[in-house]
Coordinates of C-alpha atoms in Angstrom, one line a residue:
M1 CA 0.0 0.0 0.0
V2 CA 2.7 2.5 1.0
V3 CA 4.8 1.6 -2.0
L4 CA 2.0 2.1 -4.4
L5 CA 0.9 5.3 -2.7
V6 CA 4.4 6.8 -3.1
I7 CA 4.7 5.7 -6.7
M8 CA 1.3 7.1 -7.7
L9 CA 2.1 10.5 -6.0
A10 CA 5.4 10.6 -7.7
I11 CA 3.8 10.2 -11.2
G12 CA 1.2 12.9 -10.5
V13 CA -1.9 10.9 -9.6
S14 CA -4.2 13.0 -7.4
I15 CA -3.8 12.3 -3.7
S16 CA -7.4 11.1 -3.1
V17 CA -7.2 8.7 -6.0
A18 CA -3.7 7.5 -5.0
V19 CA -4.9 6.8 -1.4
G20 CA -8.0 5.0 -2.4
L21 CA -6.5 2.9 -5.2
S22 CA -3.4 1.9 -3.2
S23 CA -5.6 0.9 -0.2
A24 CA -8.1 -1.1 -2.4
L25 CA -5.3 -3.0 -4.1
A26 CA -3.6 -3.8 -0.8
M27 CA -6.9 -5.1 0.4
L28 CA -7.1 -7.5 -2.7
C29 CA -3.8 -9.1 -1.4
M30 CA -5.4 -10.0 1.9
L31 CA -9.1 -10.8 1.1
D32 CA -11.2 -12.3 -1.7
A33 CA -12.1 -9.9 -4.5
N34 CA -15.8 -9.8 -3.6
I35 CA -15.1 -8.9 0.0
S36 CA -12.5 -6.4 -0.9
F37 CA -14.7 -4.5 -3.4
A38 CA -17.7 -4.6 -1.1
T39 CA -15.7 -3.4 1.9
S40 CA -14.0 -0.5 -0.1
A41 CA -17.4 0.7 -1.2
Q42 CA -18.8 0.5 2.3
R43 CA -15.8 2.2 3.8
L44 CA -16.0 5.0 1.2
F45 CA -19.7 5.7 2.1
A46 CA -19.2 5.3 5.8
G47 CA -16.1 7.7 5.8
A48 CA -18.2 10.5 4.2
N49 CA -21.5 9.7 6.1
S50 CA -21.0 11.9 9.2
F51 CA -23.2 14.6 10.6
S52 CA -20.1 16.6 11.6
L53 CA -18.8 16.8 8.1
I54 CA -21.8 18.7 7.0
A55 CA -20.2 21.7 8.6
I56 CA -17.4 21.7 6.0
P57 CA -19.5 22.7 2.9
F58 CA -21.3 25.4 4.9
F59 CA -18.2 26.9 6.3
I60 CA -16.6 26.9 2.8
L61 CA -19.7 28.5 1.3
A62 CA -19.7 31.1 4.1
G63 CA -16.1 31.9 3.6
N64 CA -16.7 32.4 -0.3
I65 CA -19.6 34.7 0.4
M66 CA -17.6 36.8 2.8
N67 CA -14.7 37.0 0.4
N68 CA -17.0 38.4 -2.2
G69 CA -19.7 40.2 -0.2
G70 CA -17.8 43.3 1.1
I71 CA -17.1 41.7 4.5
A72 CA -13.4 41.3 3.8
E73 CA -13.0 45.0 3.0
R74 CA -14.5 46.1 6.3
I75 CA -12.3 43.6 8.2
V76 CA -9.2 45.2 6.5
N77 CA -10.4 48.7 7.7
V78 CA -10.8 47.5 11.3
A79 CA -7.3 45.9 11.1
K80 CA -5.9 49.3 10.1
V81 CA -7.5 50.9 13.1
V82 CA -6.0 48.2 15.4
A83 CA -2.5 48.4 13.9
G84 CA -2.5 52.1 14.6
R85 CA 1.0 53.6 14.1
M86 CA 3.1 50.4 14.4
P87 CA 6.2 50.2 12.3
G88 CA 5.0 48.8 8.9
A89 CA 1.4 49.5 9.9
L90 CA -0.1 48.2 6.6
A91 CA 1.8 44.9 7.0
Q92 CA 0.7 44.7 10.7
S93 CA -2.9 45.4 9.4
N94 CA -2.5 42.4 7.1
V95 CA -1.7 40.1 10.0
V96 CA -4.6 41.3 12.1
A97 CA -7.0 41.1 9.0
N98 CA -5.8 37.4 8.4
M99 CA -6.5 36.5 12.0
L100 CA -10.0 38.2 11.9
F101 CA -10.9 36.8 8.5
G102 CA -9.6 33.3 9.5
A103 CA -11.8 33.6 12.6
I104 CA -14.8 34.0 10.3
S105 CA -14.0 31.9 7.2
G106 CA -11.8 29.2 8.6
S107 CA -9.7 29.1 5.5
G108 CA -6.0 30.2 5.3
A109 CA -5.8 30.2 1.5
A110 CA -9.0 32.4 1.4
A111 CA -7.5 34.8 3.9
A112 CA -4.2 35.0 1.9
A113 CA -6.0 35.7 -1.3
A114 CA -8.6 38.2 0.1
M115 CA -6.2 40.1 2.5
G116 CA -3.2 40.1 0.0
G117 CA -5.4 41.2 -2.9
T118 CA -6.8 44.1 -0.7
I119 CA -3.8 45.3 1.3
G120 CA -1.1 44.3 -1.2
P121 CA -1.8 47.2 -3.6
M122 CA -1.9 49.7 -0.7
E123 CA 1.5 48.5 0.5
K124 CA 2.9 48.8 -2.9
K125 CA 1.7 52.4 -3.1
E126 CA 3.3 53.2 0.2
G127 CA 6.7 51.9 -1.1
Y128 CA 6.8 48.5 0.7
D129 CA 9.0 45.8 -0.8
P130 CA 6.5 43.3 -2.5
V131 CA 8.6 40.3 -1.2
Y132 CA 8.3 41.8 2.4
S133 CA 4.5 42.3 2.0
A134 CA 3.9 38.8 0.5
G135 CA 6.0 37.2 3.2
V136 CA 4.0 38.8 6.0
N137 CA 0.7 37.8 4.3
I138 CA 1.8 34.2 3.8
A139 CA 3.3 33.8 7.3
S140 CA 0.1 35.0 9.0
A141 CA -2.5 33.4 6.8
P142 CA -2.5 29.9 8.4
T143 CA -3.8 31.4 11.6
G144 CA -7.1 31.1 10.0
M145 CA -6.9 27.3 10.2
L146 CA -6.2 27.5 14.0
I147 CA -8.5 30.3 15.1
P148 CA -12.1 28.8 14.9
P149 CA -14.0 27.8 12.9
S150 CA -11.6 25.4 11.4
N151 CA -12.5 22.8 8.7
L152 CA -9.3 20.8 9.5
M153 CA -10.5 20.5 13.2
I154 CA -13.8 19.3 12.1
V155 CA -12.2 16.5 10.0
Y156 CA -9.9 15.5 12.9
S157 CA -12.8 15.4 15.2
T158 CA -14.6 13.0 12.9
I159 CA -11.6 10.7 12.5
A160 CA -10.5 10.8 16.3
G161 CA -14.0 9.9 17.5
S162 CA -15.8 11.4 20.5
V163 CA -13.7 14.5 20.4
S164 CA -15.8 17.7 20.9
V165 CA -15.5 20.1 18.0
A166 CA -16.3 23.0 20.4
A167 CA -13.4 22.0 22.6
L168 CA -11.0 21.9 19.5
F169 CA -12.3 25.3 18.4
M170 CA -11.6 26.8 21.9
G171 CA -8.2 25.0 22.0
G172 CA -7.1 26.7 18.8
Y173 CA -7.4 30.3 20.0
V174 CA -4.2 30.6 22.1
P175 CA -1.8 29.0 19.5
G176 CA -3.4 30.9 16.7
I177 CA -3.2 34.2 18.4
L178 CA 0.4 33.5 19.7
W179 CA 1.3 32.7 16.1
G180 CA -0.2 36.0 14.8
L181 CA 1.5 38.1 17.5
L182 CA 5.0 36.7 16.9
V183 CA 4.6 37.3 13.2
M184 CA 3.6 40.9 13.9
F185 CA 6.7 41.3 16.2
L186 CA 9.1 40.1 13.4
A187 CA 7.3 42.1 10.8
G188 CA 7.6 45.3 12.9
V189 CA 11.3 44.7 13.5
K190 CA 12.0 44.4 9.9
A191 CA 9.7 47.4 9.0
K192 CA 11.7 49.5 11.4
K193 CA 15.0 48.4 9.9
C194 CA 13.6 49.1 6.3
G195 CA 12.1 52.5 7.3
Y196 CA 8.5 51.6 6.6
V197 CA 6.9 54.4 8.7
A198 CA 3.4 54.1 9.9
E199 CA 0.4 55.7 8.2
R200 CA -1.0 59.0 9.5
R201 CA -3.0 58.5 12.7
I202 CA -6.7 57.7 12.0
P203 CA -8.8 60.3 13.8
A204 CA -10.9 59.0 16.7
K205 CA -14.1 60.0 14.9
D206 CA -13.2 58.1 11.7
A207 CA -11.9 55.1 13.7
M208 CA -15.2 54.9 15.6
K209 CA -17.1 55.0 12.2
I210 CA -15.0 52.2 10.7
I211 CA -15.6 50.1 13.8
L212 CA -19.3 50.7 13.8
D213 CA -19.4 49.9 10.1
A214 CA -17.7 46.5 10.7
I215 CA -19.6 45.4 13.8
P216 CA -22.3 43.4 11.7
S217 CA -19.3 41.6 10.1
L218 CA -17.4 41.0 13.3
L219 CA -20.7 39.8 15.0
L220 CA -20.4 36.7 12.9
I221 CA -17.6 35.5 15.2
V222 CA -19.6 36.2 18.3
I223 CA -22.7 34.4 16.8
I224 CA -20.8 31.3 15.8
I225 CA -18.5 30.8 18.8
G226 CA -21.0 32.2 21.3
G227 CA -23.8 30.1 20.0
I228 CA -21.7 26.9 20.2
M229 CA -20.4 27.7 23.7
C230 CA -23.9 28.5 25.0
G231 CA -25.3 25.4 23.6
V232 CA -27.7 27.2 21.3
F233 CA -26.6 25.2 18.4
T234 CA -24.0 22.6 17.4
A235 CA -20.9 23.4 15.3
T236 CA -22.7 21.9 12.3
E237 CA -25.7 24.0 12.8
A238 CA -23.4 27.0 13.4
S239 CA -22.0 26.5 9.9
A240 CA -25.5 26.9 8.4
V241 CA -26.2 30.0 10.5
A242 CA -22.9 31.5 9.2
V243 CA -24.0 31.0 5.6
A244 CA -27.4 32.6 6.3
Y245 CA -25.9 35.6 8.2
A246 CA -23.1 36.2 5.6
F247 CA -25.6 36.0 2.7
V248 CA -27.9 38.6 4.4
L249 CA -25.0 40.9 5.0
S250 CA -23.8 40.6 1.4
L251 CA -27.2 41.6 0.2
I252 CA -27.3 44.6 2.6
Y253 CA -23.8 45.6 1.4
K254 CA -25.0 45.1 -2.3
K255 CA -21.8 43.4 -3.3
V256 CA -23.3 40.1 -4.5
N257 CA -26.0 39.6 -7.2
L258 CA -27.8 36.5 -8.3
K259 CA -25.3 35.6 -11.0
G260 CA -22.4 36.1 -8.5
M261 CA -24.2 34.0 -5.9
I262 CA -24.6 31.2 -8.3
K263 CA -20.8 31.2 -9.1
I264 CA -20.0 31.2 -5.3
V265 CA -22.3 28.2 -4.7
V266 CA -20.8 26.2 -7.6
D267 CA -17.3 27.0 -6.6
S268 CA -18.1 25.9 -3.0
A269 CA -19.7 22.7 -4.3
K270 CA -16.7 21.8 -6.2
M271 CA -14.4 22.4 -3.2
T272 CA -16.7 20.3 -1.0
G273 CA -16.7 17.5 -3.5
I274 CA -12.9 17.2 -3.5
I275 CA -12.8 17.2 0.3
T276 CA -15.6 14.6 0.8
F277 CA -14.2 12.4 -1.9
M278 CA -10.8 12.5 -0.2
I279 CA -12.3 11.7 3.3
G280 CA -14.3 8.7 1.9
L281 CA -11.2 7.2 0.2
S282 CA -9.0 7.8 3.1
S283 CA -11.4 5.8 5.2
I284 CA -10.4 2.7 3.1
M285 CA -6.7 3.3 4.0
S286 CA -7.8 3.6 7.8
W287 CA -9.6 0.2 7.5
V288 CA -6.6 -1.5 5.9
M289 CA -4.3 -0.1 8.6
A290 CA -6.6 -1.3 11.3
F291 CA -7.0 -4.8 9.7
T292 CA -3.3 -5.3 9.4
G293 CA -2.4 -3.8 12.8
L294 CA 0.0 -1.3 11.1
P295 CA -0.5 1.4 13.8
D296 CA 0.4 -1.0 16.5
L297 CA 3.6 -1.9 14.6
I298 CA 4.5 1.6 14.2
A299 CA 3.8 2.3 17.9
N300 CA 5.9 -0.6 19.0
G301 CA 8.6 0.7 16.5
M302 CA 8.7 4.1 17.9
L303 CA 8.6 2.9 21.5
S304 CA 11.6 0.5 20.8
I305 CA 13.7 3.5 19.9
T306 CA 12.7 5.3 23.1
E307 CA 10.0 5.4 25.8
N308 CA 10.7 9.0 26.5
R309 CA 7.4 10.9 25.7
Y310 CA 9.3 14.1 24.9
V311 CA 11.5 12.4 22.2
I312 CA 8.4 10.5 20.8
L313 CA 6.5 13.8 20.4
I314 CA 9.6 15.3 18.7
L315 CA 9.6 12.4 16.2
M316 CA 6.0 12.9 15.6
N317 CA 6.3 16.5 15.0
I318 CA 9.2 15.9 12.5
I319 CA 7.2 13.3 10.6
L320 CA 4.1 15.6 10.5
L321 CA 6.2 18.5 9.3
I322 CA 7.8 16.5 6.6
V323 CA 4.4 15.1 5.5
G324 CA 2.9 18.6 5.5
T325 CA 5.4 19.7 2.9
F326 CA 4.1 17.3 0.2
M327 CA 0.5 16.4 1.3
D328 CA -2.5 18.6 1.8
P329 CA -3.7 18.9 5.4
T330 CA -6.9 17.0 5.1
P331 CA -5.5 13.7 3.8
A332 CA -2.6 14.0 6.3
V333 CA -5.1 14.2 9.2
L334 CA -7.1 11.3 7.8
I335 CA -4.0 9.0 7.5
F336 CA -1.9 10.0 10.6
T337 CA -4.5 10.6 13.2
P338 CA -5.3 6.8 13.6
I339 CA -1.7 6.1 13.8
F340 CA -0.3 8.7 16.2
L341 CA -3.3 9.4 18.4
P342 CA -3.3 6.0 20.3
I343 CA 0.4 6.4 20.9
C344 CA -0.1 9.9 22.5
Q345 CA -3.1 8.7 24.6
T346 CA -1.0 5.9 26.2
F347 CA 1.1 8.5 28.0
G348 CA -1.8 10.8 28.9
M349 CA -1.9 13.5 26.2
H350 CA -5.5 14.7 25.7
P351 CA -7.0 14.2 22.1
V352 CA -7.8 17.9 22.1
Q353 CA -4.1 18.8 22.7
F354 CA -3.1 16.3 20.1
G355 CA -5.6 17.7 17.5
I356 CA -4.2 21.2 17.9
M357 CA -0.6 19.9 17.7
V358 CA -1.4 18.1 14.4
T359 CA -3.3 21.1 13.0
L360 CA -0.4 23.4 13.8
N361 CA 2.1 21.0 12.1
L362 CA 0.0 20.9 9.0
C363 CA -0.6 24.6 8.9
I364 CA 3.2 25.0 8.7
G365 CA 3.1 22.7 5.7
T366 CA 0.7 25.0 3.9
I367 CA 3.5 27.7 3.7
T368 CA 6.3 25.2 2.7
P369 CA 7.1 24.0 -0.8
P370 CA 6.5 22.0 -2.8
V371 CA 2.8 21.7 -2.2
G372 CA 2.1 24.6 0.2
S373 CA -1.3 26.0 -0.9
I374 CA -1.0 29.2 1.0
L375 CA 2.5 29.8 -0.1
F376 CA 1.6 29.6 -3.8
T377 CA -1.7 31.6 -3.2
G378 CA 0.2 34.4 -1.4
A379 CA 3.0 34.4 -4.0
K380 CA 0.6 34.6 -6.9
V381 CA -1.5 37.4 -5.3
G382 CA 1.7 39.3 -4.3
N383 CA 3.1 38.8 -7.8
V384 CA 6.5 37.5 -6.5
K385 CA 8.6 34.4 -7.1
I386 CA 8.4 31.4 -4.8
E387 CA 12.1 31.4 -4.1
Q388 CA 12.2 35.1 -3.2
V389 CA 9.3 34.8 -0.8
F390 CA 10.5 31.6 0.8
K391 CA 13.8 33.3 1.8
E392 CA 11.7 36.0 3.3
L393 CA 9.8 33.4 5.3
L394 CA 12.7 31.7 6.9
P395 CA 12.8 34.0 10.1
Y396 CA 9.0 33.5 10.5
F397 CA 9.5 29.7 10.5
G398 CA 11.6 30.1 13.6
V399 CA 9.0 31.8 15.7
I400 CA 6.2 29.5 14.3
L401 CA 8.3 26.4 15.4
I402 CA 8.5 28.0 18.9
V403 CA 4.7 28.1 19.0
L404 CA 4.6 24.4 17.9
L405 CA 7.0 23.4 20.6
L406 CA 5.1 25.3 23.3
T407 CA 1.8 23.8 22.2
T408 CA 3.3 20.3 22.2
Y409 CA 4.9 20.4 25.6
I410 CA 2.7 22.9 27.5
P411 CA -0.9 21.5 27.7
A412 CA -2.3 24.7 29.3
I413 CA -1.8 26.5 25.9
S414 CA -4.4 24.4 24.2
M415 CA -6.3 23.1 27.2
T416 CA -7.0 26.1 29.5
L417 CA -9.8 27.7 27.4
P418 CA -11.7 24.4 26.6
T419 CA -11.5 23.5 30.4
A420 CA -12.5 26.9 31.5
A421 CA -15.5 26.7 29.1
G422 CA -16.6 23.4 30.7
L423 CA -15.9 21.4 27.5
I424 CA -13.3 19.2 29.2
Q425 CA -13.6 17.7 32.6
Q426 CA -11.0 18.5 35.2
G427 CA -9.9 14.8 35.4
E428 CA -9.4 14.8 31.6
R429 CA -7.2 17.8 31.7
R430 CA -4.2 16.2 33.3
Y431 CA -4.5 12.5 32.4
G432 CA -6.3 12.5 29.1
K433 CA -9.0 9.8 28.2
I434 CA -8.5 6.9 25.9
I435 CA -10.9 7.2 23.2
M436 CA -11.1 4.6 20.4
P437 CA -10.7 6.3 16.9
V438 CA -13.5 5.4 14.6
A439 CA -10.9 3.9 12.2
F440 CA -10.2 1.2 14.8
E441 CA -13.7 -0.1 15.7
S442 CA -12.7 -3.6 14.9
F443 CA -9.1 -3.5 16.2
D444 CA -8.4 -4.6 19.8
G445 CA -4.6 -4.0 19.9
L446 CA -4.8 -0.7 21.7
S447 CA -4.2 -0.5 25.4
E448 CA -7.0 1.2 27.4
R449 CA -6.7 3.2 30.6

């Protein structure tokens, strides 16, 4: 299975097809053809047949509506007010805008495209180096995948089994905000060195008008997260509320007409189809791994090297960082969650902390060649070469890796907010709880505590 997967990826076969085909062919080596084909079809359907996954198409649609409905523009204006007179104020505004837009849309690539396309021309007009501008945009865009809502966390919740989406959402706030603040710090240091002075101070009267104008857009964050925390609706229902609210706002702002709305819906459907197809086919691979006991073999292999939890976590981070450079986040979560989660749970790591750690690793992959979607999106929007902007990104990788290590080794960073919100019981906070991943329903080789 692994050999076929690598070969197919090397010759350019799409990830979803490569995962499904290699898994089905591996199954043929173990079972009769009739059983193999029937099981593959059943797993494909079962993998995509999840209530939680309904949230993904709605959040994708909501993000596309916001990107085209005038909401992004208002978020940029608020970000400029927040950034004030910091060195490189426009670049700082870009970081704040990416964090806010990510907190609404849940998409790093959408944030890089929307914010880079809006703030980039302003920065060019002010004399900013395009490579610097693109670097700041790309380095901060993945915060949208950590600050809720996050489609990647929804996928992880489905695969991990019995892990609260709301707890994952709350757990992503501190790492996401910490990532953004450290990028702002580095961007400010370089801006001061390059002499990028701040814009003129926005008068208090104008700042108040900008904030009031953006309140309806920013309220979407309060409605989604507040509704989930207060138990008004689930994360899946919140995604539908987000679509309805964003659609009404876009009509009020008169930025989207019927023709434009049809295009937004079609684009969202295409993206949803790709993700759902990938999730279904990855379920076949999860079944094959469970049937063969592969995760148990990998766990024993890692534990034979060392039983030190800190070393094991470092090894996992290294593997996930490498995988993230050539694989999209969704299939990586689908493949590696069933392998690594049981290992982490054996030494007490909570599934929520592990989910945030995995998400953070794969967020870094989105800004790393050769597959980094946000890297290519940001470079294209900023009209710069990949090799130029990647060199610009190197200092940012340093501070982002610091956030990763802190999240990995300090549970409080990802666990304090979910615990304070009552989404995690006090007993779970320290010791974790062994939860059988859905991919291992028929596998008895995991130790339980």
